[in-house]
Short mmCIF file of C-alpha atoms in Angstrom, two decimals:
data_model
loop_
_atom_site.label_atom_id
_atom_site.label_comp_id
_atom_site.label_asym_id
_atom_site.label_seq_id
_atom_site.Cartn_x
_atom_site.Cartn_y
_atom_site.Cartn_z
CA MET A 24 42.09 -48.45 -31.50
CA ILE A 25 41.21 -49.82 -28.02
CA LYS A 26 38.95 -52.74 -28.04
CA ILE A 27 36.48 -52.80 -25.40
CA PRO A 28 35.94 -56.19 -23.90
CA GLU A 29 32.55 -57.80 -24.02
CA ARG A 30 32.62 -59.13 -20.62
CA ILE A 31 34.13 -57.99 -17.37
CA GLY A 32 34.55 -61.22 -15.30
CA LYS A 33 31.48 -63.12 -15.91
CA LEU A 34 29.27 -60.07 -16.59
CA PRO A 35 28.57 -58.14 -19.80
CA THR A 36 30.64 -54.84 -20.00
CA LEU A 37 27.33 -53.11 -20.90
CA PHE A 38 25.67 -54.27 -17.76
CA VAL A 39 28.52 -53.34 -15.50
CA VAL A 40 28.73 -49.66 -17.13
CA THR A 41 24.95 -49.05 -17.11
CA VAL A 42 23.98 -50.95 -14.10
CA LEU A 43 26.66 -51.84 -11.47
CA VAL A 44 28.85 -48.72 -11.86
CA PRO A 45 26.03 -46.12 -11.27
CA THR A 46 24.48 -48.29 -8.54
CA MET A 47 27.83 -48.37 -6.76
CA ILE A 48 28.19 -44.62 -7.21
CA SER A 49 24.48 -44.25 -5.92
CA ILE A 50 25.51 -46.30 -2.82
CA VAL A 51 28.76 -44.33 -2.20
CA TYR A 52 26.96 -41.01 -2.66
CA PHE A 53 23.91 -41.67 -0.36
CA THR A 54 25.96 -43.35 2.26
CA MET A 55 28.35 -40.30 2.42
CA SER A 56 25.57 -37.82 2.10
CA SER A 57 24.51 -35.95 5.43
CA ASP A 58 21.08 -36.32 6.64
CA VAL A 59 18.61 -33.60 5.93
CA TYR A 60 16.06 -32.26 8.33
CA MET A 61 13.03 -30.35 7.23
CA SER A 62 11.08 -27.67 9.40
CA GLU A 63 7.81 -26.73 8.13
CA SER A 64 5.57 -23.83 9.32
CA ARG A 65 2.29 -22.34 7.73
CA PHE A 66 1.23 -18.66 8.04
CA VAL A 67 -1.52 -16.34 6.42
CA VAL A 68 -1.29 -12.42 6.24
CA ARG A 69 -4.71 -11.17 7.55
CA SER A 70 -6.33 -7.84 7.76
CA PRO A 71 -9.61 -7.25 9.70
CA GLU A 72 -11.22 -5.74 6.62
CA LYS A 73 -14.71 -4.32 6.39
CA SER A 74 -16.73 -3.56 3.49
CA ASN A 75 -15.96 0.21 2.52
CA THR A 76 -16.98 1.83 -0.80
CA SER A 77 -15.66 5.21 -0.01
CA GLY A 78 -13.18 7.03 -1.75
CA LEU A 79 -10.70 6.63 0.78
CA GLY A 80 -11.31 2.99 1.27
CA ALA A 81 -11.06 2.58 -2.50
CA LEU A 82 -7.52 4.50 -2.23
CA PHE A 83 -6.60 2.39 0.84
CA ARG A 84 -7.40 -0.89 -1.14
CA ALA A 85 -5.61 0.43 -4.25
CA GLY A 86 -2.48 0.77 -2.22
CA GLY A 87 -2.58 -2.84 -1.24
CA MET A 88 -3.53 -2.60 2.31
CA SER A 89 -6.53 -4.84 2.00
CA ASN A 90 -5.30 -7.18 -0.37
CA ASP A 91 -4.08 -10.22 1.48
CA ALA A 92 -3.10 -12.20 -1.61
CA ASN A 93 -0.54 -9.26 -2.71
CA GLU A 94 0.87 -9.12 0.68
CA GLY A 95 1.21 -13.17 0.72
CA TYR A 96 3.03 -12.83 -2.67
CA ALA A 97 5.22 -9.97 -1.34
CA THR A 98 6.10 -12.03 1.67
CA LYS A 99 7.07 -15.04 -0.42
CA ASP A 100 9.29 -13.17 -2.65
CA TYR A 101 10.92 -11.57 0.27
CA ILE A 102 11.85 -14.88 2.06
CA ILE A 103 13.54 -16.22 -0.94
CA SER A 104 15.37 -12.72 -1.67
CA ARG A 105 18.87 -11.86 -0.87
CA ASP A 106 17.74 -9.09 1.74
CA ALA A 107 16.10 -11.81 3.69
CA LEU A 108 19.31 -13.98 3.43
CA ALA A 109 21.37 -10.99 4.52
CA ALA A 110 19.28 -10.25 7.48
CA LEU A 111 18.99 -14.08 8.33
CA ASN A 112 22.87 -14.43 8.10
CA ARG A 113 23.80 -11.43 10.20
CA ASP A 114 25.26 -13.54 12.78
CA ASN A 115 26.36 -16.32 10.14
CA LEU A 116 23.56 -18.57 10.97
CA VAL A 117 23.06 -19.82 7.34
CA SER A 118 26.92 -19.98 6.70
CA ASN A 119 27.51 -22.19 9.87
CA ALA A 120 24.39 -24.19 9.38
CA TYR A 121 25.39 -25.12 5.75
CA GLY A 122 29.03 -24.87 5.84
CA ASN A 123 30.28 -26.40 8.98
CA ASP A 124 32.82 -29.58 8.96
CA ASN A 125 30.02 -31.80 10.25
CA VAL A 126 28.36 -31.55 7.01
CA SER A 127 29.38 -33.95 4.23
CA ILE A 128 31.60 -32.68 1.64
CA LEU A 129 29.14 -33.79 -0.90
CA ASN A 130 26.34 -31.47 0.67
CA ARG A 131 28.51 -28.83 2.37
CA PHE A 132 28.22 -25.11 1.29
CA ASN A 133 31.39 -23.84 -0.34
CA PRO A 134 33.70 -26.97 0.57
CA PHE A 135 36.70 -25.63 -1.12
CA ASN A 136 36.62 -22.13 0.10
CA ARG A 137 36.35 -20.67 -3.29
CA GLY A 138 35.53 -16.78 -4.18
CA GLY A 139 32.05 -15.27 -4.83
CA VAL A 140 30.71 -16.45 -1.45
CA LYS A 141 27.71 -14.21 -1.21
CA GLU A 142 26.30 -15.21 -4.59
CA LYS A 143 27.08 -18.87 -4.13
CA LEU A 144 25.30 -18.70 -0.60
CA TYR A 145 22.37 -17.26 -2.26
CA LYS A 146 21.98 -19.96 -4.70
CA TYR A 147 22.57 -22.53 -2.19
CA TYR A 148 20.07 -20.79 0.22
CA SER A 149 17.46 -20.97 -2.56
CA GLY A 150 17.67 -24.47 -2.84
CA LYS A 151 17.18 -25.17 0.95
CA VAL A 152 14.14 -22.69 1.40
CA GLU A 153 10.73 -23.54 -0.32
CA VAL A 154 7.87 -21.16 -0.08
CA ALA A 155 4.44 -22.26 -1.45
CA HIS A 156 1.48 -19.66 -1.46
CA ASP A 157 -2.07 -21.10 -1.96
CA VAL A 158 -4.10 -18.50 -3.93
CA THR A 159 -7.39 -19.99 -2.80
CA SER A 160 -6.74 -19.92 0.78
CA SER A 161 -3.96 -17.37 1.07
CA ILE A 162 -2.04 -19.66 3.27
CA THR A 163 1.70 -19.72 2.81
CA ALA A 164 3.82 -22.95 3.45
CA LEU A 165 7.48 -22.48 4.47
CA ARG A 166 9.72 -25.44 4.35
CA VAL A 167 13.50 -25.20 5.51
CA ARG A 168 15.98 -27.84 5.00
CA ALA A 169 19.04 -28.07 7.06
CA PHE A 170 21.42 -30.75 8.48
CA THR A 171 20.44 -30.51 12.14
CA PRO A 172 17.00 -30.08 13.50
CA GLN A 173 17.97 -27.15 15.44
CA ASP A 174 19.30 -25.13 12.50
CA ALA A 175 16.13 -25.99 10.35
CA HIS A 176 13.95 -24.89 13.20
CA GLU A 177 15.88 -21.80 13.93
CA ILE A 178 16.03 -20.59 10.26
CA ASN A 179 12.39 -21.16 9.85
CA ARG A 180 11.50 -19.12 12.98
CA ARG A 181 13.58 -16.34 11.95
CA LEU A 182 12.20 -16.11 8.56
CA LEU A 183 8.89 -15.88 10.13
CA VAL A 184 9.95 -13.10 12.28
CA GLN A 185 11.31 -11.38 9.13
CA ALA A 186 8.12 -11.78 7.36
CA GLU A 187 6.14 -10.41 10.23
CA ALA A 188 8.54 -7.36 10.19
CA LEU A 189 8.07 -6.99 6.38
CA VAL A 190 4.18 -6.93 6.56
CA ASN A 191 4.34 -4.32 9.39
CA LYS A 192 6.70 -2.23 7.45
CA LEU A 193 4.62 -2.18 4.41
CA ASN A 194 1.53 -1.47 6.27
CA GLY A 195 3.04 1.16 8.35
CA ARG A 196 4.38 2.87 5.26
CA ALA A 197 0.92 2.62 3.64
CA ARG A 198 -0.96 3.89 6.76
CA SER A 199 1.77 6.93 7.06
CA ASP A 200 1.27 7.80 3.48
CA LEU A 201 -2.48 7.86 3.81
CA ILE A 202 -2.53 10.03 6.84
CA ASN A 203 0.15 12.33 5.58
CA TYR A 204 -1.75 12.91 2.26
CA ALA A 205 -5.00 13.63 4.22
CA THR A 206 -2.89 15.95 6.70
CA ASP A 207 -1.33 17.80 3.68
CA GLU A 208 -4.86 18.25 2.23
CA LEU A 209 -6.15 19.61 5.52
CA ASN A 210 -3.22 22.16 5.68
CA GLU A 211 -3.86 23.24 2.20
CA ALA A 212 -7.58 23.70 2.91
CA LYS A 213 -6.69 25.70 6.16
CA ALA A 214 -4.41 27.89 4.09
CA ALA A 215 -7.00 28.52 1.57
CA ALA A 216 -9.64 29.30 4.24
CA ARG A 217 -7.57 31.62 5.96
CA THR A 218 -6.54 33.41 2.78
CA ALA A 219 -10.14 33.93 1.66
CA ALA A 220 -11.33 34.96 5.02
CA LEU A 221 -8.54 37.81 5.02
CA ALA A 222 -9.40 38.89 1.57
CA LEU A 223 -13.07 39.27 2.57
CA SER A 224 -12.26 41.12 5.67
CA ASP A 225 -9.74 43.30 3.93
CA TYR A 226 -12.49 44.30 1.32
CA ARG A 227 -15.13 45.02 4.12
CA ASN A 228 -12.64 47.37 5.77
CA ARG A 229 -11.54 49.16 2.59
CA GLU A 230 -14.97 49.52 1.10
CA GLY A 231 -16.76 50.08 4.62
CA VAL A 232 -19.29 47.52 3.85
CA VAL A 233 -20.30 44.40 5.90
CA ASP A 234 -22.84 42.90 3.66
CA PRO A 235 -24.00 44.95 0.53
CA GLU A 236 -27.39 42.86 0.14
CA LYS A 237 -28.20 43.51 3.85
CA GLN A 238 -27.20 47.06 3.86
CA ALA A 239 -29.02 47.74 0.46
CA THR A 240 -32.18 46.13 2.19
CA VAL A 241 -31.67 48.72 4.94
CA GLN A 242 -31.18 51.55 2.68
CA LEU A 243 -34.21 50.69 0.65
CA GLN A 244 -36.22 50.62 3.58
CA MET A 245 -35.09 54.08 4.61
CA ILE A 246 -35.79 55.28 0.93
CA SER A 247 -39.27 53.95 1.06
CA LYS A 248 -39.85 55.70 4.43
CA LEU A 249 -38.58 58.83 3.09
CA GLN A 250 -40.64 58.65 0.07
CA ASP A 251 -43.70 57.83 2.16
CA GLU A 252 -42.90 60.96 4.16
CA MET A 253 -42.46 63.16 1.00
CA ILE A 254 -45.89 62.04 -0.46
CA ALA A 255 -47.55 62.88 2.66
CA THR A 256 -45.88 66.28 2.82
CA GLN A 257 -46.68 67.03 -0.71
CA THR A 258 -50.14 66.15 -0.13
CA GLN A 259 -50.42 68.41 2.80
CA LEU A 260 -48.77 70.98 0.69
CA ILE A 261 -51.35 70.71 -2.17
CA GLN A 262 -54.09 70.95 0.33
CA LEU A 263 -52.86 74.21 1.91
CA ARG A 264 -52.24 75.84 -1.49
CA ALA A 265 -55.70 74.95 -2.47
CA PHE A 266 -57.69 76.15 0.63
CA THR A 267 -55.29 78.65 2.30
CA PRO A 268 -52.84 80.01 -0.35
CA GLN A 269 -51.47 82.49 2.06
CA ASN A 270 -50.76 79.90 4.95
CA PRO A 271 -47.27 80.54 6.45
CA GLN A 272 -46.78 76.59 6.52
CA ILE A 273 -46.48 76.49 2.75
CA PRO A 274 -42.85 77.79 2.46
CA VAL A 275 -42.07 75.31 5.41
CA LEU A 276 -43.55 72.41 3.56
CA GLN A 277 -41.63 73.25 0.43
CA ASN A 278 -38.34 73.39 1.96
CA ARG A 279 -39.21 70.13 3.59
CA VAL A 280 -40.17 68.53 0.13
CA GLN A 281 -36.83 69.75 -1.17
CA SER A 282 -34.96 68.31 1.68
CA LEU A 283 -36.68 64.92 1.26
CA ASN A 284 -35.93 64.78 -2.41
CA ARG A 285 -32.15 65.57 -1.64
CA GLU A 286 -32.13 62.88 1.01
CA ILE A 287 -33.79 60.42 -1.22
CA ASP A 288 -31.31 61.15 -4.02
CA LYS A 289 -28.47 60.65 -1.60
CA GLN A 290 -29.77 57.40 -0.10
CA THR A 291 -30.51 56.19 -3.81
CA GLY A 292 -26.95 56.90 -4.86
CA LEU A 293 -25.57 54.93 -1.85
CA VAL A 294 -27.71 51.87 -3.15
CA ALA A 295 -26.89 52.46 -6.94
CA GLY A 296 -25.72 54.96 -9.60
CA ASN A 297 -21.98 55.45 -8.59
CA GLN A 298 -18.78 53.54 -8.14
CA LYS A 299 -19.20 53.85 -4.30
CA SER A 300 -22.76 52.36 -4.17
CA LEU A 301 -23.63 49.13 -2.73
CA ALA A 302 -24.64 47.77 -6.22
CA ALA A 303 -21.05 48.44 -7.48
CA THR A 304 -19.48 46.69 -4.55
CA ALA A 305 -21.99 43.77 -4.31
CA ALA A 306 -20.27 41.79 -7.26
CA GLN A 307 -16.95 41.79 -5.74
CA PHE A 308 -18.03 40.97 -2.35
CA GLN A 309 -20.28 38.36 -3.42
CA ARG A 310 -17.16 36.61 -5.34
CA LEU A 311 -15.06 37.04 -2.25
CA GLN A 312 -17.80 35.65 -0.03
CA LEU A 313 -18.26 32.56 -2.31
CA GLU A 314 -14.67 31.95 -2.40
CA SER A 315 -14.66 31.99 1.36
CA GLN A 316 -17.60 29.62 1.72
CA LEU A 317 -16.02 27.29 -0.85
CA ALA A 318 -12.82 27.22 1.15
CA ASP A 319 -14.74 26.57 4.46
CA ARG A 320 -16.34 23.57 2.72
CA GLN A 321 -13.15 22.22 1.51
CA LEU A 322 -11.73 22.63 5.08
CA GLY A 323 -14.67 20.68 6.51
CA ALA A 324 -14.17 17.92 3.78
CA ALA A 325 -10.44 17.92 4.58
CA ILE A 326 -11.20 17.32 8.33
CA SER A 327 -13.56 14.46 7.52
CA SER A 328 -10.98 12.98 5.35
CA LEU A 329 -8.37 13.16 7.84
CA GLN A 330 -10.72 11.53 10.35
CA GLU A 331 -11.63 8.78 8.00
CA ALA A 332 -7.97 8.20 7.12
CA ARG A 333 -7.08 7.68 10.68
CA ASN A 334 -9.91 5.37 11.30
CA GLU A 335 -8.94 3.35 8.17
CA ALA A 336 -5.49 3.07 9.33
CA ARG A 337 -6.57 1.92 12.64
CA ARG A 338 -8.91 -0.71 10.93
CA LYS A 339 -6.54 -1.84 8.12
CA ARG A 340 -3.81 -3.25 10.11
CA ALA A 341 -2.48 -6.35 8.51
CA TYR A 342 -0.62 -9.03 10.36
CA VAL A 343 0.90 -12.44 9.99
CA GLU A 344 -1.05 -15.08 11.59
CA ARG A 345 0.80 -18.26 12.35
CA ILE A 346 -1.33 -21.46 11.68
CA VAL A 347 1.42 -23.87 12.06
CA GLU A 348 4.55 -22.94 14.28
CA PRO A 349 8.00 -23.96 12.78
CA SER A 350 8.33 -27.81 13.36
CA LYS A 351 11.36 -29.14 15.01
CA PRO A 352 11.95 -32.47 13.14
CA ASP A 353 13.21 -35.57 15.00
CA TYR A 354 13.92 -37.68 12.01
CA PRO A 355 15.51 -36.88 8.65
CA ALA A 356 13.47 -36.21 5.76
CA GLU A 357 16.40 -36.64 3.35
CA PRO A 358 17.88 -38.40 1.70
CA GLN A 359 15.82 -41.47 0.97
CA ARG A 360 18.83 -43.72 0.62
CA LEU A 361 17.15 -47.10 -0.11
CA ARG A 362 14.73 -45.32 -2.59
CA GLY A 363 17.56 -43.71 -4.16
CA ILE A 364 19.61 -46.65 -4.76
CA LEU A 365 16.88 -48.92 -5.84
CA SER A 366 15.71 -46.05 -8.34
CA THR A 367 19.34 -45.87 -9.83
CA PHE A 368 19.43 -49.65 -10.09
CA VAL A 369 15.95 -49.77 -11.83
CA VAL A 370 17.05 -46.82 -14.25
CA GLY A 371 20.32 -48.65 -14.98
CA LEU A 372 18.43 -51.83 -15.84
CA VAL A 373 16.06 -50.07 -18.28
CA ILE A 374 18.99 -48.46 -19.95
CA TRP A 375 20.89 -51.73 -20.18
CA ALA A 376 17.98 -53.46 -21.73
CA VAL A 377 17.39 -50.79 -24.25
CA LEU A 378 21.14 -50.61 -25.30
CA SER A 379 21.26 -54.41 -25.28
CA MET A 380 18.47 -54.57 -27.85
CA LEU A 381 20.08 -51.89 -29.99
CA VAL A 382 23.50 -53.63 -29.85
CA SER A 383 21.95 -56.97 -30.67
CA GLY A 384 20.07 -55.31 -33.59
CA VAL A 385 23.37 -53.74 -34.79
CA LYS A 386 25.14 -57.04 -34.87
CA GLU A 387 22.31 -58.85 -36.65
CA HIS A 388 22.37 -56.15 -39.22
CA ARG A 389 26.10 -56.59 -39.73
CA ASP A 390 25.89 -60.38 -40.15
#
């Protein structure tokens, strides 16, 4: 069994192991670590929204067009996504910024050129990009760490450009979907109105009627006049029979009464009483007319909906407003070497003190 010496030189072994060795390792690590520069920017997703309680306005808001918070979260998730990294690294900006030979081997990306570069780069990238979204103010803070001020600034700038492109894409798709939906409704309403109008026109041509109700009114007025004329003729006939039974006008008046009766029966038959009468065609005509009127109303509503959709699309354009442009740092934010070394030394002292008391307690217990 190997016996551990109680002292190394003049110092206790426990002190050397828990304090001096970690402190020396910390000194070497922080001395060899590359300087890290942080570029910060702040932006907010805005949409010039006006109060709108209409159905289309509600649909527009339901689609996310008027919800700045949702778009802020979407922007945050995109910035730290693999898609954003792929677009950002299309010219190897990220790979060169974090994997060049000027970066310390302790901080360099993939220093030994092992496989699985894409997934490792994404994990490394996730540790260098920080996105904080404030729900209250809807302001998003973007912080990028790199080993040169130029790389940190350029990565931050490109991410903002990509975030703006994402918001434009989301809004463009939502606006397009809304207008396309309203346009499809308009086309359907046009087709329905055309079909209803053709059905009504065909029925009029086939039945030989324009408007049964109006035509029936004319026919009834004509029947009324014929009846008035027949009453006047019958009155005259009665008077002639009473006063001049041999008057030669009596046969003429009798023929006239018969002719009027036949004409009244004919006109009455046109209004009602057979399958070709106006009363028989009125029901079908009214149904077709009602369908045509409803189709016209739907067409008018579809035209209004399309216009409202276009107005909403113009008014609901969301955009990324930069509150703070990406900074170009002139001093490294990390590592905080002195603080890191002192922290390691203090923690080591605490551990050494605790272990020393434990060891002393064990020795006293054995004695």
